[in-house]
Tab-separated table of C-alpha atoms and ligand atoms in Angstrom:
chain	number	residue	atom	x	y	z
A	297	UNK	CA	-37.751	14.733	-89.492
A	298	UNK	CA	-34.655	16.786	-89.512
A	299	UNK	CA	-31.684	15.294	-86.612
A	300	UNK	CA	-28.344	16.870	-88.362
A	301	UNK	CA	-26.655	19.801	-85.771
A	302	UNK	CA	-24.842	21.839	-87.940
A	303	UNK	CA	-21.686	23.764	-86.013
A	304	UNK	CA	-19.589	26.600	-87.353
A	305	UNK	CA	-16.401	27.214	-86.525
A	306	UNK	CA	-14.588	30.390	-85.513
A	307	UNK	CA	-10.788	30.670	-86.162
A	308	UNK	CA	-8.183	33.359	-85.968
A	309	UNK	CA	-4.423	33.461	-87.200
A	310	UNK	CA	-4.857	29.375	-87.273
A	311	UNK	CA	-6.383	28.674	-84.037
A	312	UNK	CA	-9.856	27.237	-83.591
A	313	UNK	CA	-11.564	29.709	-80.461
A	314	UNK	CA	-11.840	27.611	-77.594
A	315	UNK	CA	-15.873	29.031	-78.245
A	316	UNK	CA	-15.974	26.570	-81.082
A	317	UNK	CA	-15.037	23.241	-79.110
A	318	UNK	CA	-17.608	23.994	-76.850
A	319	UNK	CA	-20.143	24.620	-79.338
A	320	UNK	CA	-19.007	21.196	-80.625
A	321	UNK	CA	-19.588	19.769	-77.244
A	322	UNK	CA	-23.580	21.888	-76.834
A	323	UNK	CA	-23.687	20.036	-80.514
A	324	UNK	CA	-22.936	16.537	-79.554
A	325	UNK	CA	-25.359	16.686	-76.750
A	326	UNK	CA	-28.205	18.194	-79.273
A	327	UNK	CA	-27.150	15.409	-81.484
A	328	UNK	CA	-27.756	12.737	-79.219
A	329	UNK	CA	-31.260	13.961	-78.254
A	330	UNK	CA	-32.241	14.389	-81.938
A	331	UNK	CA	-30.257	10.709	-83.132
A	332	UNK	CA	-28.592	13.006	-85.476
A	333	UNK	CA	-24.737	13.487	-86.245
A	334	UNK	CA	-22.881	16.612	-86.056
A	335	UNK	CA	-21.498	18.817	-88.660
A	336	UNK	CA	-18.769	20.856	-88.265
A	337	UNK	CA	-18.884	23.979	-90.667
A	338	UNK	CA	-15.345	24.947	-91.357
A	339	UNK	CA	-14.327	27.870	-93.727
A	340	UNK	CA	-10.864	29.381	-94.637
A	341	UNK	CA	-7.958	29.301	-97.116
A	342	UNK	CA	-5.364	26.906	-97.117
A	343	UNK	CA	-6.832	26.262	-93.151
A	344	UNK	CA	-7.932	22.425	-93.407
A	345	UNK	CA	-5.688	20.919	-91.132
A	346	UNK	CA	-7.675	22.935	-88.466
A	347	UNK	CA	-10.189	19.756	-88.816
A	348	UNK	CA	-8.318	17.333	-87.279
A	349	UNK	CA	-9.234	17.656	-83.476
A	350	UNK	CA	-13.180	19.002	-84.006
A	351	UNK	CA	-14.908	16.466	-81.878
A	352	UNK	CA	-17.545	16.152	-85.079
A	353	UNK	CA	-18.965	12.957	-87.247
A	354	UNK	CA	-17.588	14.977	-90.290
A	355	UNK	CA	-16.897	18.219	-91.161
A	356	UNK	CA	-17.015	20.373	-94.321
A	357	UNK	CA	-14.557	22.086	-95.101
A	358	UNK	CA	-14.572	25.056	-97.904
A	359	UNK	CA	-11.693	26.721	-99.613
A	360	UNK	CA	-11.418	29.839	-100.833
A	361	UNK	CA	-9.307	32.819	-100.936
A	362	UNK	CA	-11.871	35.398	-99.548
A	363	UNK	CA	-12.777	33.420	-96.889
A	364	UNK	CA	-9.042	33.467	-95.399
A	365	UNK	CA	-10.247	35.735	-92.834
A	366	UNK	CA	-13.900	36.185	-91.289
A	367	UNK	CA	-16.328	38.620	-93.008
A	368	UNK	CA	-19.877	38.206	-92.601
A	369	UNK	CA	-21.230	38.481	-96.080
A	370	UNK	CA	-18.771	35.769	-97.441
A	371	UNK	CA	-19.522	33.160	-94.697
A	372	UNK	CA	-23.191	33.725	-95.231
A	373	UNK	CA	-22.778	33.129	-99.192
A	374	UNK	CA	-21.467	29.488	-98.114
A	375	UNK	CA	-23.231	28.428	-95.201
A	376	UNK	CA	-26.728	29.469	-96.302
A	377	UNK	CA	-26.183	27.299	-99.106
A	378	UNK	CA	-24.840	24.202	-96.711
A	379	UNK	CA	-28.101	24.847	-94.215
A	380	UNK	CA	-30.336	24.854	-97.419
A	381	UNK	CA	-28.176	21.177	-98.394
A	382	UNK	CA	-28.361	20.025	-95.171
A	383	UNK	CA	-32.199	20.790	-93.960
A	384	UNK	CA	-30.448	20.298	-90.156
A	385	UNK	CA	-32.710	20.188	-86.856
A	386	UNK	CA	-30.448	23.156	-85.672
A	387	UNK	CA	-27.857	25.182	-86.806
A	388	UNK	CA	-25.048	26.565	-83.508
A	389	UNK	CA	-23.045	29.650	-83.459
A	390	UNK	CA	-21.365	30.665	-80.442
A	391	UNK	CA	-22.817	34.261	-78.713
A	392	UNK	CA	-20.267	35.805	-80.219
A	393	UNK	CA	-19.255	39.156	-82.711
A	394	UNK	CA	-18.848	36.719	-85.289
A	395	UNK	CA	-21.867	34.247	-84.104
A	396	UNK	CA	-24.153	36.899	-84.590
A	397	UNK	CA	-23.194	38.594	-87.098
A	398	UNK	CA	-23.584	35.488	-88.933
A	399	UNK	CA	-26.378	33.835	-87.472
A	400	UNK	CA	-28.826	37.032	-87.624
A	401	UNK	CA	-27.812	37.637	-91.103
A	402	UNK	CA	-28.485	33.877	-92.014
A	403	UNK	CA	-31.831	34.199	-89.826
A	404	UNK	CA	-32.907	36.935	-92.408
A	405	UNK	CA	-31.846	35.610	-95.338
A	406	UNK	CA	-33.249	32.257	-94.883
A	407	UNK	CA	-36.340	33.269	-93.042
A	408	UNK	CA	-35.607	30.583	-90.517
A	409	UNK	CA	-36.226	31.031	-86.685
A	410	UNK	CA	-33.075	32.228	-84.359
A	411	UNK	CA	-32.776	31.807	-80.480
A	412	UNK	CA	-29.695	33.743	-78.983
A	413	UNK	CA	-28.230	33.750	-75.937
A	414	UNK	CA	-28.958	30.285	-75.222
A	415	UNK	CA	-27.830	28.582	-72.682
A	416	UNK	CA	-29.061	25.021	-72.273
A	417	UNK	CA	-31.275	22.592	-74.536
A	418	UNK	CA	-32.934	19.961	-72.949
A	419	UNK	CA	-35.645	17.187	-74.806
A	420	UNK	CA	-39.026	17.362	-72.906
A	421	UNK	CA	-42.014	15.089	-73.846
A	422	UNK	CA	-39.891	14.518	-77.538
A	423	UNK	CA	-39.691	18.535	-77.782
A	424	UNK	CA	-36.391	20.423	-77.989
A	425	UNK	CA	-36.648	23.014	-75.248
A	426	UNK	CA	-34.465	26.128	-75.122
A	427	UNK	CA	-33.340	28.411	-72.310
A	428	UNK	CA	-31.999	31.547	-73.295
A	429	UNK	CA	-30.952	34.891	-71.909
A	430	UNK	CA	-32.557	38.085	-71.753
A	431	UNK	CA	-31.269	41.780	-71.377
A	432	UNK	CA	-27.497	40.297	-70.634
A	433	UNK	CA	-28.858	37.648	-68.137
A	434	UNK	CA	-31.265	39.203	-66.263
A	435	UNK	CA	-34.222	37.404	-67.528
A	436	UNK	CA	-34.401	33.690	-68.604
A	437	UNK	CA	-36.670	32.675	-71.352
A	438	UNK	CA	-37.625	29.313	-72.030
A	439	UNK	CA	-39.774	27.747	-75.141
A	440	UNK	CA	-40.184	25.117	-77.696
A	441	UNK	CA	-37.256	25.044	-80.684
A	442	UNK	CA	-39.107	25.485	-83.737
A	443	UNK	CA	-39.078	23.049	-86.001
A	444	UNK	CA	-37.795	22.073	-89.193
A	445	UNK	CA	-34.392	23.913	-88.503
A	446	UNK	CA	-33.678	26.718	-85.878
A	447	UNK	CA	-30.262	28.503	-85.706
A	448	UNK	CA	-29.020	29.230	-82.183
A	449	UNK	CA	-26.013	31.356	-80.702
A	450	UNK	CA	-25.328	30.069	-77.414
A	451	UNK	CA	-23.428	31.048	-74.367
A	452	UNK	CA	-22.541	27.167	-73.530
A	453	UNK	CA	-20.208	28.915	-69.890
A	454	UNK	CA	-20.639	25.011	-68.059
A	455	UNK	CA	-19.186	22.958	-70.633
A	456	UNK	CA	-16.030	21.983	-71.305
A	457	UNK	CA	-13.858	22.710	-74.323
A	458	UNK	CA	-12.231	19.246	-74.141
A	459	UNK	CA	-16.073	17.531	-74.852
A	460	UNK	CA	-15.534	19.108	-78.151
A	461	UNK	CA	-11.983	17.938	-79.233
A	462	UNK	CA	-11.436	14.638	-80.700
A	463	UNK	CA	-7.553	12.837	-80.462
A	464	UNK	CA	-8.724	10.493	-84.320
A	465	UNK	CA	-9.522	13.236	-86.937
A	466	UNK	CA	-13.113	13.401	-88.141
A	467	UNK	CA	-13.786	12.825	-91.961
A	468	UNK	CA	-13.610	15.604	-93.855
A	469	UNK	CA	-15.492	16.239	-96.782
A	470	UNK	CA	-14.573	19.174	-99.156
A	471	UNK	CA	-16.857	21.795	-100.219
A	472	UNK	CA	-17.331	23.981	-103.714
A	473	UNK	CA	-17.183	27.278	-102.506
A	474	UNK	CA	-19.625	29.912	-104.265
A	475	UNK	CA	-18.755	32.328	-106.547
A	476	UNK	CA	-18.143	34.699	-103.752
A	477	UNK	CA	-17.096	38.031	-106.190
A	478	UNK	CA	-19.732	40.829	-105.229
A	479	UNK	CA	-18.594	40.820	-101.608
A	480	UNK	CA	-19.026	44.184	-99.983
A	481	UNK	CA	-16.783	43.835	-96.517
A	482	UNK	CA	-13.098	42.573	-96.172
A	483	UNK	CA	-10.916	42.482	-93.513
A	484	UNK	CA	-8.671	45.503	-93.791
A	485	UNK	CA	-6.388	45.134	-90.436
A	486	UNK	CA	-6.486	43.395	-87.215
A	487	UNK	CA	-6.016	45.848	-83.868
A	488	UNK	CA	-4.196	44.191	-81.442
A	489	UNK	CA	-4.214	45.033	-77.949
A	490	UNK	CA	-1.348	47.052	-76.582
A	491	UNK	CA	1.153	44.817	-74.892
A	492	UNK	CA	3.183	46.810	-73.354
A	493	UNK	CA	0.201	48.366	-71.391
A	494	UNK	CA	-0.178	48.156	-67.702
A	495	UNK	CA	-2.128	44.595	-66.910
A	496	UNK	CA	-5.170	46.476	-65.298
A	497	UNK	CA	-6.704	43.268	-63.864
A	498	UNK	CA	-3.323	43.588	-61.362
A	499	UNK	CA	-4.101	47.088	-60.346
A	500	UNK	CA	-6.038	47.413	-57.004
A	501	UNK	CA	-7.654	50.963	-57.800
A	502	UNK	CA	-9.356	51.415	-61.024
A	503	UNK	CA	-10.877	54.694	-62.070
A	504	UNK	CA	-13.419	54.098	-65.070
A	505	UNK	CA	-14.853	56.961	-67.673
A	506	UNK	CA	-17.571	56.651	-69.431
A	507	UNK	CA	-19.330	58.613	-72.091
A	508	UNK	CA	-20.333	61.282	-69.217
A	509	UNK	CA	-16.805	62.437	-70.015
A	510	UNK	CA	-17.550	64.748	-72.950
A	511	UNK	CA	-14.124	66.167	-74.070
A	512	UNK	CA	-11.170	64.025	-74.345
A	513	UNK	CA	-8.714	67.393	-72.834
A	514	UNK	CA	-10.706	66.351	-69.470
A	515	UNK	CA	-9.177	63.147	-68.988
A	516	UNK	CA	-6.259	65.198	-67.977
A	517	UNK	CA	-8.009	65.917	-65.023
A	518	UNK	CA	-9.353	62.190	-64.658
A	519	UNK	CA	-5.623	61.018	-64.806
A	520	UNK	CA	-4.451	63.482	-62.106
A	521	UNK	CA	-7.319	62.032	-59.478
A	522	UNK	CA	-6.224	58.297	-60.415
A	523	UNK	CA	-2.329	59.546	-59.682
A	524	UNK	CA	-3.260	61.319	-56.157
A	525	UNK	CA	-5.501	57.974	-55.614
A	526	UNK	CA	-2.590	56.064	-56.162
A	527	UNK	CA	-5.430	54.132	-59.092
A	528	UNK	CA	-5.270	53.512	-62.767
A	529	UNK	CA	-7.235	55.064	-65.763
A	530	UNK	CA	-9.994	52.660	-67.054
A	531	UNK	CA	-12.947	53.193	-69.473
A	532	UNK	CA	-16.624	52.004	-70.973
A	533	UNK	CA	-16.772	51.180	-74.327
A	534	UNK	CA	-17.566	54.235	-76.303
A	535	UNK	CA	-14.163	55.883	-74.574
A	536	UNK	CA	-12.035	53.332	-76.476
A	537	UNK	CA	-13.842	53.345	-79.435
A	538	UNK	CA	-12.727	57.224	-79.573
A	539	UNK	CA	-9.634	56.048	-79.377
A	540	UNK	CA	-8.863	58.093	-76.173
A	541	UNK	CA	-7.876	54.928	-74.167
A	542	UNK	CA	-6.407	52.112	-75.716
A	543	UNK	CA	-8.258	48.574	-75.610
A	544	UNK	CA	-5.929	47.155	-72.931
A	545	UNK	CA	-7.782	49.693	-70.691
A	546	UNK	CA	-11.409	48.213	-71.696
A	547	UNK	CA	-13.675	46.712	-68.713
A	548	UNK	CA	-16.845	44.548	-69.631
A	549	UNK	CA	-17.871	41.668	-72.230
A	550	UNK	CA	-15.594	42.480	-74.674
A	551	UNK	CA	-12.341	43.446	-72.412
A	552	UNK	CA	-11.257	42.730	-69.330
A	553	UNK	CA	-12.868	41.555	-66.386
A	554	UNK	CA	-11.136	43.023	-63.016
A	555	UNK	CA	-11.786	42.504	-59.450
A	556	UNK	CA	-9.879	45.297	-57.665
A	557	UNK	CA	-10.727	47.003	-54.122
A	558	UNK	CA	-11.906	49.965	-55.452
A	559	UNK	CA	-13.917	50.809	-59.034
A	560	UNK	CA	-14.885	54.130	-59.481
A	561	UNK	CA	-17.234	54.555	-62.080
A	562	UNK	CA	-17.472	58.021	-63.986
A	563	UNK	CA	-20.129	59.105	-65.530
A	564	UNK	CA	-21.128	55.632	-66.820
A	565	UNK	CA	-24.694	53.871	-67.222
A	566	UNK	CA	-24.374	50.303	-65.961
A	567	UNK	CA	-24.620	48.407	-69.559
A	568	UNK	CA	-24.539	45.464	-68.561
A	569	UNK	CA	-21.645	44.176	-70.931
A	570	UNK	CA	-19.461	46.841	-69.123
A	571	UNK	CA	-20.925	45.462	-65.386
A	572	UNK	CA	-20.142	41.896	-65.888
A	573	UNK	CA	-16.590	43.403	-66.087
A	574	UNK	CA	-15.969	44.559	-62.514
A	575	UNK	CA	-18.995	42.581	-60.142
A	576	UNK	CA	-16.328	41.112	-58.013
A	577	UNK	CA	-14.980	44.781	-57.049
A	578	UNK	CA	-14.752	44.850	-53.285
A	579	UNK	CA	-16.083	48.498	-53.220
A	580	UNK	CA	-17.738	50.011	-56.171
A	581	UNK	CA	-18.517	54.193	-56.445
A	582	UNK	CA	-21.070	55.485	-58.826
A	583	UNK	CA	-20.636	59.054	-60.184
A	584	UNK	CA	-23.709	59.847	-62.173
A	585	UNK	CA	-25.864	62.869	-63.310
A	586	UNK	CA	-29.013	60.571	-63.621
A	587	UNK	CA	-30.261	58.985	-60.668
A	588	UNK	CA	-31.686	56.153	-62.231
A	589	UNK	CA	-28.437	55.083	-64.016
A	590	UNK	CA	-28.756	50.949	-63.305
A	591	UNK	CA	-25.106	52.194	-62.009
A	592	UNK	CA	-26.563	52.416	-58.709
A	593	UNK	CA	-27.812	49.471	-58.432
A	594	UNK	CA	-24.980	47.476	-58.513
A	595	UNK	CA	-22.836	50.152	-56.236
A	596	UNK	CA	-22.167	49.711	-53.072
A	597	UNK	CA	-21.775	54.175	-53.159
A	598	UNK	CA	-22.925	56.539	-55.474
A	599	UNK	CA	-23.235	59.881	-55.792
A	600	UNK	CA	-26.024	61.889	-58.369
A	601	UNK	CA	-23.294	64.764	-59.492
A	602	UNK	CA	-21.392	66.344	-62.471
A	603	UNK	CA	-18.290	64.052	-62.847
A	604	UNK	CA	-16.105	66.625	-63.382
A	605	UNK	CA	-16.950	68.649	-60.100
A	606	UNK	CA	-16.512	65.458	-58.218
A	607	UNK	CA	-13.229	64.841	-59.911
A	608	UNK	CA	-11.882	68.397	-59.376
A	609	UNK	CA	-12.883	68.590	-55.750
A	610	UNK	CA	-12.016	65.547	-54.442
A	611	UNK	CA	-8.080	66.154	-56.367
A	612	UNK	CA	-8.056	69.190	-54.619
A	613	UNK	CA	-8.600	67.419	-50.957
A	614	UNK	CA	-6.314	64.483	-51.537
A	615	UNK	CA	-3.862	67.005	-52.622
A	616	UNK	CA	-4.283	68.703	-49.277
A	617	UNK	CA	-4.167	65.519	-47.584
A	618	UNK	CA	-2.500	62.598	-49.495
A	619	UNK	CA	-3.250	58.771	-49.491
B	899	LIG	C1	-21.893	42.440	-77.629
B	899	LIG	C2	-21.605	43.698	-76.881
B	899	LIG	C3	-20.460	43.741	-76.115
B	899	LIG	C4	-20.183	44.894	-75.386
B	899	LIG	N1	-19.068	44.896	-74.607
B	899	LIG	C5	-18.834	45.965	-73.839
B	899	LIG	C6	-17.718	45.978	-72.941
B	899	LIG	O1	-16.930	45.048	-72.866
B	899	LIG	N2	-17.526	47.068	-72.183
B	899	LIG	C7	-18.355	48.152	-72.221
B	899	LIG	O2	-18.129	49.110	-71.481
B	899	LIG	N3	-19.400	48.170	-73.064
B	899	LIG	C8	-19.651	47.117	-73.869
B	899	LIG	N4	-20.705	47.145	-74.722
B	899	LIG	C9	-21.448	48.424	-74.862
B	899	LIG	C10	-22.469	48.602	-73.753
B	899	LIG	O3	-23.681	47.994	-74.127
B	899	LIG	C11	-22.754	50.110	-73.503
B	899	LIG	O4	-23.143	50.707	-74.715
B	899	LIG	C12	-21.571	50.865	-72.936
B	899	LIG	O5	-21.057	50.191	-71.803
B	899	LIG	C13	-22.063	52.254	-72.518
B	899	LIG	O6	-20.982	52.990	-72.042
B	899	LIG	P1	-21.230	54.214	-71.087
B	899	LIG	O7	-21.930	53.773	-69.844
B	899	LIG	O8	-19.903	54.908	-70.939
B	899	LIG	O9	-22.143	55.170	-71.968
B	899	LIG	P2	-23.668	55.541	-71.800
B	899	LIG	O10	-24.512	54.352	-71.717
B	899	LIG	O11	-23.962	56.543	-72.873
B	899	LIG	O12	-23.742	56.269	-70.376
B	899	LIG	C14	-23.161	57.516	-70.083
B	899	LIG	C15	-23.619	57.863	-68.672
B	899	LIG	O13	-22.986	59.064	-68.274
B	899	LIG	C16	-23.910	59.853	-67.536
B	899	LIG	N5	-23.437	61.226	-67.653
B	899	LIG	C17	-23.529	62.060	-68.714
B	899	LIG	N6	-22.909	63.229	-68.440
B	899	LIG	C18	-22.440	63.125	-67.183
B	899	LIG	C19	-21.706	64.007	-66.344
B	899	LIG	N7	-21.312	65.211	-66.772
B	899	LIG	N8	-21.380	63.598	-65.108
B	899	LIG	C20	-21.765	62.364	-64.653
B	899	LIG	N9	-22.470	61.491	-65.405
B	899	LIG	C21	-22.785	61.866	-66.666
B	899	LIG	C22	-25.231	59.599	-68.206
B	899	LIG	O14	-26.285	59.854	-67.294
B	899	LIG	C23	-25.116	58.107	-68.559
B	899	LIG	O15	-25.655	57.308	-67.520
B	899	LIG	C24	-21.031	46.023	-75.454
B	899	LIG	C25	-22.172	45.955	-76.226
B	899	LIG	C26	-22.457	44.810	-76.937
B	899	LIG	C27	-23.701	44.764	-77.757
């Protein structure tokens, strides 16, 4: 019967993501309900001493120069071979870019069962039980881990990163890395947010575009409403992936979460990765062409109209009558 938790480890510019030393604490919790040990799964260049706190029995390390940085094919080279070494109960990622990247592509490869989005594991009547999210948390699924090995990401929000770290460094054992030639991605640049950006989580009135905005000239006309509201210019995803706001000015998941008095939302659907990014808005507006947006049912106002009439009319009255 497999017990081993296998862990792997996400890093950046030398730090260890505070992701990963919770994953190590979801892992020593596994552990102890299978009577296994943990493995931590570290992989970099010249990145070793990054072992020394991992709250793990051991952790294998592997060195190599194409694995300095994070691409998926290379880390899947390595740690399908260390899952295929290992035969582990379970194998954790954290529910993250990197997690799944990794973790569906390993899933595939190995033809082994993955659960993501999971949140807790508990042992019932000597089964592993999982509960996992659904459509961004609004549906829970439970079930039975499969067995031999199942690969998880997990969204461990209630435990603590400190569980994870250990003050005595864990043995480490080093690994051959594979050949690791024919790899077809590599990092090229990393895109850091702007700094020098207005902190948007400050600002008390955000005005948020969406895709409904078609043509990047009308965000003129956006930017004019947010000056006469005295607000700030926010935006959905696909807005900053076209580059026409910068990344400082992203709301959801995978930017910023704000809680101002007023979010007006243009011309956006209600993903919701962008929703989880302003639910504690004290007042939140809806502009939408398609009345059954999921927009609407998180705000508190809404209106079923062409953004850009809204936007134009409603400059024109606060210009008559400023706030
Ligand atoms: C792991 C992950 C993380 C993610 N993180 C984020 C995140 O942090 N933030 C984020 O925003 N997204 C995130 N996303 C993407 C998210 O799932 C959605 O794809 C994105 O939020 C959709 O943006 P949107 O609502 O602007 O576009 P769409 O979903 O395309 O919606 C456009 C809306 O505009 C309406 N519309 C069209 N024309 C008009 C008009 N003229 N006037 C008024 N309304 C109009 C349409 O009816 C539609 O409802 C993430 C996705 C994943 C998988």
């Amino acid at each position: 019967m497999n017990k081993d938790i296998l862990v792997t480890i996400e890093h950046i510019r030398g730090q260890v993501a505070e992701l990963s030393y919770m994953m190590l604490a979801a892992g020593r919790i596994l552990a102890k309900q299978t009577g296994g040990e943990v493995v931590a799964l570290l992989l970099g260049h010249n990145q070793q001493p990054l072992a020394n706190d991992l709250g793990a029995d051991r952790v294998w390390y592997t060195d190599h120069p194409n694995l300095a940085d994070f691409t998926a094919d290379a880390y899947l080279d390595v740690v399908a071979g260390q899952i295929q070494l290992a035969s582990p109960r379970a194998v954790l990622f954290g529910h993250s870019s990197m997690g799944m990247d990794l973790a569906s592509g390993l899933s595939a490869r190995l033809n082994l069962p993955l659960v993501t989005q999971c949140q807790k594991i508990t042992l019932v009547d000597d089964a592993l039980q999982f509960v996992c999210q659904l459509c961004g948390g609004k549906m829970m699924a439970e079930g039975v881990l499969p067995e031999p090995t199942a690969l998880l990401t997990m969204v461990p929000g209630d435990l603590s990163p400190d569980v994870g770290r250990s003050a005595v460094a864990p043995e480490v054992v080093t690994q051959e890395a594979p050949g690791l030639e024919k790899l077809r991605i590599k990092l090229l640049r990393y895109v850091e947010p702007d700094a020098d950006d207005i902190d948007i989580t400050k600002e008390s009135i955000l005005i948020a575009v969406g895709r409904g905005l078609s043509n990047k000239d009308d965000l003129e006309l956006v930017e004019e409403l947010a000056e006469n509201l005295g607000g700030t210019l926010c935006a959905s995803r696909p807005i900053v992936d076209l580059g026409w706001l910068p990344t400082s000015r992203l709301i959801g998941k995978s930017g910023r979460i704000v809680k101002p008095k007023l979010y007006l939302a243009l011309g956006i659907s209600g993903a919701p990765e962008h929703v989880e990014g302003f639910m504690g808005s004290d007042m939140i507006v809806a502009i939408n062409t398609d009345p059954t947006a999921p927009i609407f049912d998180v705000a508190h106002f809404g209106a079923e109209v062409e953004m850009l009439d809204l936007v134009e009319e409603l400059t024109d009255q606060l210009e008559l009558t400023p706030v």
